């Protein structure tokens, strides 16, 4: 990594020397234009700049757009001035007018930066303001991130995005969108500058500490299905993390922090722009020992034993995020490597009990945890060819995935019989303590994408843009390992048959098209994508994902009506797990042919801009119809979830001089649920009403005080009763034994017994679940940020009143959450 950084910096110096002569030439042109502006020759200044604007180096182009906007204002051409200010902000989103600039120009820049005119690219793969995006979209800025006191992406999204709520699934940091989630975060597509971060084997991209927030310029969140552009994984939402540019940093910035419960964080950013070469390098780490709680048996109703647990543990190896971004004219390169290690508070959910973490052996230095080490690389080149803009991208992704789970500390033979363990291993570990399971695999994916935008009409009444593209990816999982442990440090012989079954490869091809046509105040935005996937067993997936939106735009308000459909294929690992269970562990009723999950969504959105100075708000009504959602039931994965939900989302922001406020609230209701049983009328572990508010105030120039208030209404937590499941599993296995006997020698007695057992199994399935109520809660976070020259200080207190509460997730019992956590940090810009 140090060699790469050195080479790129050396390249920047060479390019800078080479470009100096050309820079001096265009500097003279700009100086002449500025002189003409100062003496009132606005048309001459404008002509000099427009004739050369595309040839200017990037840092000079920013000044040219500023001067062009001033020329337009001088000629009272306000719309043209606004367009040029937007171009200026695309060059530098953090541009701030000087006190000597005209007040009209200052107000225009601030309105565009703070209002719904902010530009995003995620919604339609092209730059557009929030008034024109086809689906409800939340834009989170760098300042908003700092004011929320958030430590990771999960907390940022929960604070600002309506419909997103934190769920705790024991093994991983997770978040739900409108009540839909899994054991890991696999329903939301998370991208870094448009590059997919979700694993191709598990579909998981955890919004955890492996995504450094210091490097973030803004976060764009599409609320709703987005498969018409992004294919599988983007089932419920898309989160695109946009990094800063080197010019934004313009030097070196170091940041370090220390807090309670063993928290340590550090980050370093190096950014610079050398004419047309922009370089950004970043690195960060975070670790925490976590907060200990004593868990008596009666607290959750699921535990097998009592004892101490640790909540919020990250490490002992720290999570890290290291990356480099290079932009040279139309060429862009991104490389990012991350590591995440989350310590489970309790044993795997089947036993769900405290355990003694330090007593278990390590594999390659990794103890019991959910651990992911990933590498992402992206090389792209774009070129304008007349009215068509073409961009080609080559990608590479590699992940080393480890799921090391403790099954139980003390011997629990009934669990040994029920859990999906090969018969030979069951006999070996019976009556032993310290039982664990270690699963590891490495995935590699290469891909290519070609996309284009054709501006087919652009006049006073009509603007039309047709986007198209095709994409190919090839995924392979190898080096799979599957090992059980007992007596804390001893391991069973590795099952190479199971490991070989786990390996495999899949390929995916897709094509998409999108039409955006604006006629005066009306916009039609429609898209369609076709995905063709060849699974490892040569079965085929063919999916069409449509989207259509009608938008009516007015200067201070807009109305949007949209329909979109998304799908997500069952993760490769789920299908392989079912195959292993069916082949080696007696789950004869299982097959690996899990169906893709799907979601249909209707949304009606009303947005208002600057109805009062500084006030923007959006009201969104939605109806979601989800089908074939996958439920993890002890061992197997099944397409058992159908759920219909409807609700309202309100988000608002207010900015006035030294005060800002961001509020959002969500009400959602389940009209139909077939996830656990057919009579449920709630989303598991999701409140009907939730709300967040973030306030920031500057009592003096360089000091910001901020608070985050989080309200979550009461919830229902429904989970499998493990002892009931043991009896159920035993009956299912006996049923298949009788069925085999009947096929060899059919008799009336066997037929009656099989029918009786089938009816009994159906009754037992309805009795597998227990429901517990979770009380409503309200949490308060406080923070302060002070800047003194190049030095910055920060103090954040999470859950300042130390409120005690529980949270749960998919197939997990209630887990106590973090109490009062403090973090002090300091940063310096060199």
mmCIF file of N, CA, C and O in Angstrom, residues 385-456:
data_model
loop_
_atom_site.group_PDB
_atom_site.id
_atom_site.type_symbol
_atom_site.label_atom_id
_atom_site.label_comp_id
_atom_site.label_asym_id
_atom_site.label_seq_id
_atom_site.Cartn_x
_atom_site.Cartn_y
_atom_site.Cartn_z
ATOM 1 N N UNK A 385 -19.305 11.582 -26.487
ATOM 2 C CA UNK A 385 -19.242 11.432 -27.938
ATOM 3 C C UNK A 385 -20.478 12.078 -28.543
ATOM 4 O O UNK A 385 -21.524 11.444 -28.664
ATOM 5 N N UNK A 386 -20.376 13.350 -28.885
ATOM 6 C CA UNK A 386 -21.545 14.069 -29.367
ATOM 7 C C UNK A 386 -22.592 14.195 -28.284
ATOM 8 O O UNK A 386 -22.333 14.715 -27.197
ATOM 9 N N UNK A 387 -23.803 13.677 -28.563
ATOM 10 C CA UNK A 387 -24.880 13.716 -27.582
ATOM 11 C C UNK A 387 -24.905 12.492 -26.684
ATOM 12 O O UNK A 387 -25.783 12.370 -25.827
ATOM 13 N N UNK A 388 -23.974 11.578 -26.851
ATOM 14 C CA UNK A 388 -23.943 10.336 -26.070
ATOM 15 C C UNK A 388 -22.720 10.334 -25.160
ATOM 16 O O UNK A 388 -21.598 10.618 -25.614
ATOM 17 N N UNK A 389 -22.959 10.014 -23.893
ATOM 18 C CA UNK A 389 -21.871 9.824 -22.937
ATOM 19 C C UNK A 389 -21.745 8.335 -22.650
ATOM 20 O O UNK A 389 -22.712 7.688 -22.235
ATOM 21 N N UNK A 390 -20.575 7.766 -22.878
ATOM 22 C CA UNK A 390 -20.332 6.345 -22.659
ATOM 23 C C UNK A 390 -19.333 6.169 -21.528
ATOM 24 O O UNK A 390 -18.363 6.936 -21.403
ATOM 25 N N UNK A 391 -19.574 5.144 -20.722
ATOM 26 C CA UNK A 391 -18.680 4.846 -19.608
ATOM 27 C C UNK A 391 -18.521 3.343 -19.476
ATOM 28 O O UNK A 391 -19.504 2.599 -19.461
ATOM 29 N N UNK A 392 -17.274 2.894 -19.422
ATOM 30 C CA UNK A 392 -16.972 1.479 -19.226
ATOM 31 C C UNK A 392 -16.291 1.264 -17.891
ATOM 32 O O UNK A 392 -15.482 2.088 -17.451
ATOM 33 N N UNK A 393 -16.616 0.161 -17.219
ATOM 34 C CA UNK A 393 -16.101 -0.115 -15.881
ATOM 35 C C UNK A 393 -15.683 -1.575 -15.776
ATOM 36 O O UNK A 393 -16.389 -2.463 -16.245
ATOM 37 N N UNK A 394 -14.530 -1.804 -15.151
ATOM 38 C CA UNK A 394 -14.065 -3.147 -14.824
ATOM 39 C C UNK A 394 -13.960 -3.237 -13.303
ATOM 40 O O UNK A 394 -13.405 -2.338 -12.656
ATOM 41 N N UNK A 395 -14.492 -4.314 -12.713
ATOM 42 C CA UNK A 395 -14.492 -4.454 -11.250
ATOM 43 C C UNK A 395 -13.895 -5.784 -10.820
ATOM 44 O O UNK A 395 -13.947 -6.779 -11.558
ATOM 45 N N UNK A 396 -13.350 -5.775 -9.623
ATOM 46 C CA UNK A 396 -12.865 -7.006 -8.984
ATOM 47 C C UNK A 396 -13.196 -6.934 -7.506
ATOM 48 O O UNK A 396 -12.977 -5.909 -6.852
ATOM 49 N N UNK A 397 -13.731 -8.037 -6.973
ATOM 50 C CA UNK A 397 -14.081 -8.112 -5.550
ATOM 51 C C UNK A 397 -13.600 -9.439 -4.985
ATOM 52 O O UNK A 397 -13.756 -10.494 -5.616
ATOM 53 N N UNK A 398 -13.042 -9.375 -3.789
ATOM 54 C CA UNK A 398 -12.583 -10.567 -3.088
ATOM 55 C C UNK A 398 -12.957 -10.436 -1.617
ATOM 56 O O UNK A 398 -12.777 -9.369 -1.018
ATOM 57 N N UNK A 399 -13.511 -11.501 -1.048
ATOM 58 C CA UNK A 399 -13.864 -11.485 0.377
ATOM 59 C C UNK A 399 -13.487 -12.801 1.018
ATOM 60 O O UNK A 399 -13.700 -13.872 0.431
ATOM 61 N N UNK A 400 -12.920 -12.703 2.204
ATOM 62 C CA UNK A 400 -12.643 -13.867 3.043
ATOM 63 C C UNK A 400 -13.659 -13.823 4.182
ATOM 64 O O UNK A 400 -13.621 -12.935 5.024
ATOM 65 N N UNK A 401 -14.595 -14.784 4.185
ATOM 66 C CA UNK A 401 -15.728 -14.769 5.102
ATOM 67 C C UNK A 401 -15.542 -15.830 6.181
ATOM 68 O O UNK A 401 -15.287 -17.005 5.869
ATOM 69 N N UNK A 402 -15.684 -15.440 7.440
ATOM 70 C CA UNK A 402 -15.570 -16.374 8.558
ATOM 71 C C UNK A 402 -16.772 -16.218 9.485
ATOM 72 O O UNK A 402 -17.075 -15.102 9.926
ATOM 73 N N UNK A 403 -17.440 -17.342 9.751
ATOM 74 C CA UNK A 403 -18.536 -17.356 10.718
ATOM 75 C C UNK A 403 -18.176 -18.409 11.765
ATOM 76 O O UNK A 403 -18.359 -19.607 11.545
ATOM 77 N N UNK A 404 -17.613 -17.935 12.876
ATOM 78 C CA UNK A 404 -17.132 -18.811 13.949
ATOM 79 C C UNK A 404 -18.096 -18.632 15.120
ATOM 80 O O UNK A 404 -18.064 -17.626 15.812
ATOM 81 N N UNK A 405 -18.963 -19.631 15.333
ATOM 82 C CA UNK A 405 -20.022 -19.526 16.336
ATOM 83 C C UNK A 405 -19.801 -20.497 17.488
ATOM 84 O O UNK A 405 -19.422 -21.662 17.274
ATOM 85 N N UNK A 406 -20.063 -20.019 18.694
ATOM 86 C CA UNK A 406 -20.107 -20.903 19.862
ATOM 87 C C UNK A 406 -21.506 -21.509 19.937
ATOM 88 O O UNK A 406 -22.510 -20.797 19.869
ATOM 89 N N UNK A 407 -21.574 -22.831 20.078
ATOM 90 C CA UNK A 407 -22.869 -23.506 20.205
ATOM 91 C C UNK A 407 -23.289 -23.569 21.664
ATOM 92 O O UNK A 407 -24.416 -23.224 22.019
ATOM 93 N N UNK A 408 -22.405 -23.990 22.525
ATOM 94 C CA UNK A 408 -22.717 -23.966 23.961
ATOM 95 C C UNK A 408 -21.445 -24.190 24.769
ATOM 96 O O UNK A 408 -20.490 -24.836 24.317
ATOM 97 N N UNK A 409 -21.426 -23.624 25.996
ATOM 98 C CA UNK A 409 -20.333 -23.865 26.946
ATOM 99 C C UNK A 409 -20.517 -25.194 27.676
ATOM 100 O O UNK A 409 -19.689 -26.084 27.543
ATOM 101 N N UNK A 410 -21.621 -25.359 28.454
ATOM 102 C CA UNK A 410 -21.822 -26.634 29.152
ATOM 103 C C UNK A 410 -22.397 -27.679 28.195
ATOM 104 O O UNK A 410 -22.977 -27.335 27.162
ATOM 105 N N UNK A 411 -22.261 -28.974 28.501
ATOM 106 C CA UNK A 411 -22.847 -30.017 27.645
ATOM 107 C C UNK A 411 -24.377 -29.920 27.636
ATOM 108 O O UNK A 411 -25.014 -29.820 28.675
ATOM 109 N N UNK A 412 -24.972 -29.899 26.442
ATOM 110 C CA UNK A 412 -26.424 -29.882 26.280
ATOM 111 C C UNK A 412 -26.745 -30.902 25.193
ATOM 112 O O UNK A 412 -26.808 -30.576 24.005
ATOM 113 N N UNK A 413 -26.943 -32.150 25.593
ATOM 114 C CA UNK A 413 -27.058 -33.226 24.612
ATOM 115 C C UNK A 413 -28.299 -33.098 23.740
ATOM 116 O O UNK A 413 -28.289 -33.501 22.573
ATOM 117 N N UNK A 414 -29.393 -32.551 24.293
ATOM 118 C CA UNK A 414 -30.584 -32.407 23.471
ATOM 119 C C UNK A 414 -30.313 -31.485 22.289
ATOM 120 O O UNK A 414 -30.824 -31.696 21.183
ATOM 121 N N UNK A 415 -29.466 -30.479 22.484
ATOM 122 C CA UNK A 415 -29.125 -29.590 21.397
ATOM 123 C C UNK A 415 -28.205 -30.277 20.403
ATOM 124 O O UNK A 415 -28.304 -30.051 19.194
ATOM 125 N N UNK A 416 -27.312 -31.098 20.883
ATOM 126 C CA UNK A 416 -26.429 -31.848 19.990
ATOM 127 C C UNK A 416 -27.236 -32.724 19.046
ATOM 128 O O UNK A 416 -26.901 -32.883 17.874
ATOM 129 N N UNK A 417 -28.350 -33.289 19.558
ATOM 130 C CA UNK A 417 -29.185 -34.144 18.719
ATOM 131 C C UNK A 417 -29.978 -33.342 17.697
ATOM 132 O O UNK A 417 -30.238 -33.821 16.591
ATOM 133 N N UNK A 418 -30.371 -32.129 18.058
ATOM 134 C CA UNK A 418 -31.254 -31.346 17.200
ATOM 135 C C UNK A 418 -30.485 -30.571 16.137
ATOM 136 O O UNK A 418 -30.943 -30.440 15.002
ATOM 137 N N UNK A 419 -29.315 -30.053 16.475
ATOM 138 C CA UNK A 419 -28.600 -29.173 15.565
ATOM 139 C C UNK A 419 -28.115 -29.919 14.327
ATOM 140 O O UNK A 419 -27.918 -31.148 14.363
ATOM 141 N N UNK A 420 -27.899 -29.207 13.232
ATOM 142 C CA UNK A 420 -27.447 -29.834 11.993
ATOM 143 C C UNK A 420 -25.979 -30.217 12.044
ATOM 144 O O UNK A 420 -25.106 -29.519 11.525
ATOM 145 N N UNK A 421 -25.702 -31.351 12.684
ATOM 146 C CA UNK A 421 -24.344 -31.850 12.836
ATOM 147 C C UNK A 421 -24.290 -33.259 12.251
ATOM 148 O O UNK A 421 -25.176 -34.079 12.532
ATOM 149 N N UNK A 422 -23.298 -33.586 11.422
ATOM 150 C CA UNK A 422 -23.188 -34.944 10.887
ATOM 151 C C UNK A 422 -23.164 -35.988 12.002
ATOM 152 O O UNK A 422 -22.607 -35.746 13.086
ATOM 153 N N UNK A 423 -23.758 -37.153 11.733
ATOM 154 C CA UNK A 423 -23.917 -38.177 12.769
ATOM 155 C C UNK A 423 -22.593 -38.572 13.403
ATOM 156 O O UNK A 423 -22.500 -38.748 14.627
ATOM 157 N N UNK A 424 -21.539 -38.755 12.605
ATOM 158 C CA UNK A 424 -20.248 -39.156 13.162
ATOM 159 C C UNK A 424 -19.694 -38.135 14.125
ATOM 160 O O UNK A 424 -19.114 -38.490 15.162
ATOM 161 N N UNK A 425 -19.887 -36.861 13.826
ATOM 162 C CA UNK A 425 -19.390 -35.788 14.693
ATOM 163 C C UNK A 425 -20.252 -35.685 15.943
ATOM 164 O O UNK A 425 -19.742 -35.388 17.033
ATOM 165 N N UNK A 426 -21.569 -35.932 15.809
ATOM 166 C CA UNK A 426 -22.443 -35.901 16.988
ATOM 167 C C UNK A 426 -21.942 -36.855 18.062
ATOM 168 O O UNK A 426 -21.901 -36.528 19.254
ATOM 169 N N UNK A 427 -21.578 -38.072 17.675
ATOM 170 C CA UNK A 427 -21.102 -39.054 18.645
ATOM 171 C C UNK A 427 -19.785 -38.625 19.259
ATOM 172 O O UNK A 427 -19.500 -38.905 20.422
ATOM 173 N N UNK A 428 -18.961 -37.929 18.482
ATOM 174 C CA UNK A 428 -17.650 -37.513 18.968
ATOM 175 C C UNK A 428 -17.752 -36.407 20.014
ATOM 176 O O UNK A 428 -16.997 -36.392 20.992
ATOM 177 N N UNK A 429 -18.697 -35.470 19.837
ATOM 178 C CA UNK A 429 -18.752 -34.315 20.734
ATOM 179 C C UNK A 429 -19.796 -34.472 21.839
ATOM 180 O O UNK A 429 -19.900 -33.602 22.704
ATOM 181 N N UNK A 430 -20.599 -35.562 21.800
ATOM 182 C CA UNK A 430 -21.608 -35.770 22.829
ATOM 183 C C UNK A 430 -20.973 -35.773 24.224
ATOM 184 O O UNK A 430 -19.885 -36.310 24.430
ATOM 185 N N UNK A 431 -21.655 -35.160 25.179
ATOM 186 C CA UNK A 431 -21.230 -35.071 26.582
ATOM 187 C C UNK A 431 -20.010 -34.165 26.780
ATOM 188 O O UNK A 431 -19.463 -34.113 27.881
ATOM 189 N N UNK A 432 -19.588 -33.455 25.741
ATOM 190 C CA UNK A 432 -18.447 -32.543 25.887
ATOM 191 C C UNK A 432 -18.933 -31.109 26.056
ATOM 192 O O UNK A 432 -20.042 -30.747 25.664
ATOM 193 N N UNK A 433 -18.078 -30.263 26.649
ATOM 194 C CA UNK A 433 -18.368 -28.842 26.785
ATOM 195 C C UNK A 433 -17.623 -28.064 25.705
ATOM 196 O O UNK A 433 -16.817 -28.614 24.960
ATOM 197 N N UNK A 434 -17.908 -26.765 25.652
ATOM 198 C CA UNK A 434 -17.186 -25.899 24.718
ATOM 199 C C UNK A 434 -17.364 -26.299 23.267
ATOM 200 O O UNK A 434 -16.373 -26.468 22.546
ATOM 201 N N UNK A 435 -18.626 -26.419 22.800
ATOM 202 C CA UNK A 435 -18.895 -26.832 21.416
ATOM 203 C C UNK A 435 -18.985 -25.594 20.529
ATOM 204 O O UNK A 435 -19.617 -24.590 20.887
ATOM 205 N N UNK A 436 -18.361 -25.656 19.348
ATOM 206 C CA UNK A 436 -18.357 -24.517 18.423
ATOM 207 C C UNK A 436 -18.389 -25.009 16.977
ATOM 208 O O UNK A 436 -18.170 -26.191 16.703
ATOM 209 N N UNK A 437 -18.666 -24.076 16.064
ATOM 210 C CA UNK A 437 -18.676 -24.380 14.629
ATOM 211 C C UNK A 437 -17.933 -23.276 13.891
ATOM 212 O O UNK A 437 -18.181 -22.096 14.101
ATOM 213 N N UNK A 438 -17.015 -23.678 12.999
ATOM 214 C CA UNK A 438 -16.195 -22.733 12.237
ATOM 215 C C UNK A 438 -16.462 -22.954 10.746
ATOM 216 O O UNK A 438 -16.276 -24.060 10.222
ATOM 217 N N UNK A 439 -16.929 -21.887 10.076
ATOM 218 C CA UNK A 439 -17.166 -21.927 8.630
ATOM 219 C C UNK A 439 -16.368 -20.798 7.991
ATOM 220 O O UNK A 439 -16.400 -19.656 8.463
ATOM 221 N N UNK A 440 -15.640 -21.126 6.911
ATOM 222 C CA UNK A 440 -14.825 -20.127 6.239
ATOM 223 C C UNK A 440 -14.835 -20.379 4.732
ATOM 224 O O UNK A 440 -14.877 -21.521 4.283
ATOM 225 N N UNK A 441 -14.809 -19.319 3.955
ATOM 226 C CA UNK A 441 -14.741 -19.439 2.511
ATOM 227 C C UNK A 441 -14.223 -18.164 1.885
ATOM 228 O O UNK A 441 -14.335 -17.077 2.473
ATOM 229 N N UNK A 442 -13.645 -18.272 0.704
ATOM 230 C CA UNK A 442 -13.148 -17.117 -0.015
ATOM 231 C C UNK A 442 -13.881 -16.988 -1.336
ATOM 232 O O UNK A 442 -13.978 -17.953 -2.094
ATOM 233 N N UNK A 443 -14.372 -15.805 -1.599
ATOM 234 C CA UNK A 443 -15.078 -15.556 -2.856
ATOM 235 C C UNK A 443 -14.291 -14.581 -3.713
ATOM 236 O O UNK A 443 -13.630 -13.665 -3.208
ATOM 237 N N UNK A 444 -14.358 -14.789 -5.020
ATOM 238 C CA UNK A 444 -13.736 -13.900 -5.989
ATOM 239 C C UNK A 444 -14.754 -13.588 -7.080
ATOM 240 O O UNK A 444 -15.414 -14.502 -7.589
ATOM 241 N N UNK A 445 -14.877 -12.337 -7.437
ATOM 242 C CA UNK A 445 -15.841 -11.924 -8.464
ATOM 243 C C UNK A 445 -15.180 -10.909 -9.385
ATOM 244 O O UNK A 445 -14.573 -9.943 -8.913
ATOM 245 N N UNK A 446 -15.299 -11.134 -10.682
ATOM 246 C CA UNK A 446 -14.857 -10.155 -11.662
ATOM 247 C C UNK A 446 -16.079 -9.705 -12.460
ATOM 248 O O UNK A 446 -17.031 -10.475 -12.646
ATOM 249 N N UNK A 447 -16.070 -8.480 -12.906
ATOM 250 C CA UNK A 447 -17.230 -7.968 -13.636
ATOM 251 C C UNK A 447 -16.860 -6.857 -14.585
ATOM 252 O O UNK A 447 -15.784 -6.250 -14.497
ATOM 253 N N UNK A 448 -17.748 -6.599 -15.513
ATOM 254 C CA UNK A 448 -17.578 -5.507 -16.458
ATOM 255 C C UNK A 448 -18.913 -4.870 -16.754
ATOM 256 O O UNK A 448 -19.958 -5.538 -16.738
ATOM 257 N N UNK A 449 -18.895 -3.574 -17.018
ATOM 258 C CA UNK A 449 -20.143 -2.843 -17.252
ATOM 259 C C UNK A 449 -19.906 -1.762 -18.307
ATOM 260 O O UNK A 449 -18.888 -1.067 -18.286
ATOM 261 N N UNK A 450 -20.854 -1.641 -19.215
ATOM 262 C CA UNK A 450 -20.859 -0.569 -20.199
ATOM 263 C C UNK A 450 -22.206 0.136 -20.130
ATOM 264 O O UNK A 450 -23.254 -0.511 -20.218
ATOM 265 N N UNK A 451 -22.192 1.441 -19.944
ATOM 266 C CA UNK A 451 -23.433 2.190 -19.859
ATOM 267 C C UNK A 451 -23.315 3.497 -20.624
ATOM 268 O O UNK A 451 -22.202 3.998 -20.863
ATOM 269 N N UNK A 452 -24.466 4.006 -21.040
ATOM 270 C CA UNK A 452 -24.454 5.230 -21.810
ATOM 271 C C UNK A 452 -25.661 6.098 -21.534
ATOM 272 O O UNK A 452 -26.705 5.614 -21.074
ATOM 273 N N UNK A 453 -25.532 7.385 -21.798
ATOM 274 C CA UNK A 453 -26.626 8.357 -21.688
ATOM 275 C C UNK A 453 -26.707 9.133 -23.001
ATOM 276 O O UNK A 453 -25.706 9.713 -23.459
ATOM 277 N N UNK A 454 -27.900 9.141 -23.591
ATOM 278 C CA UNK A 454 -28.113 9.843 -24.862
ATOM 279 C C UNK A 454 -29.122 10.962 -24.628
ATOM 280 O O UNK A 454 -30.281 10.714 -24.308
ATOM 281 N N UNK A 455 -28.674 12.192 -24.816
ATOM 282 C CA UNK A 455 -29.554 13.353 -24.699
ATOM 283 C C UNK A 455 -30.198 13.580 -26.062
ATOM 284 O O UNK A 455 -29.616 14.199 -26.958
ATOM 285 N N UNK A 456 -31.411 13.054 -26.231
ATOM 286 C CA UNK A 456 -32.030 13.064 -27.553
ATOM 287 C C UNK A 456 -32.835 14.335 -27.846
ATOM 288 O O UNK A 456 -33.183 14.595 -28.994
#
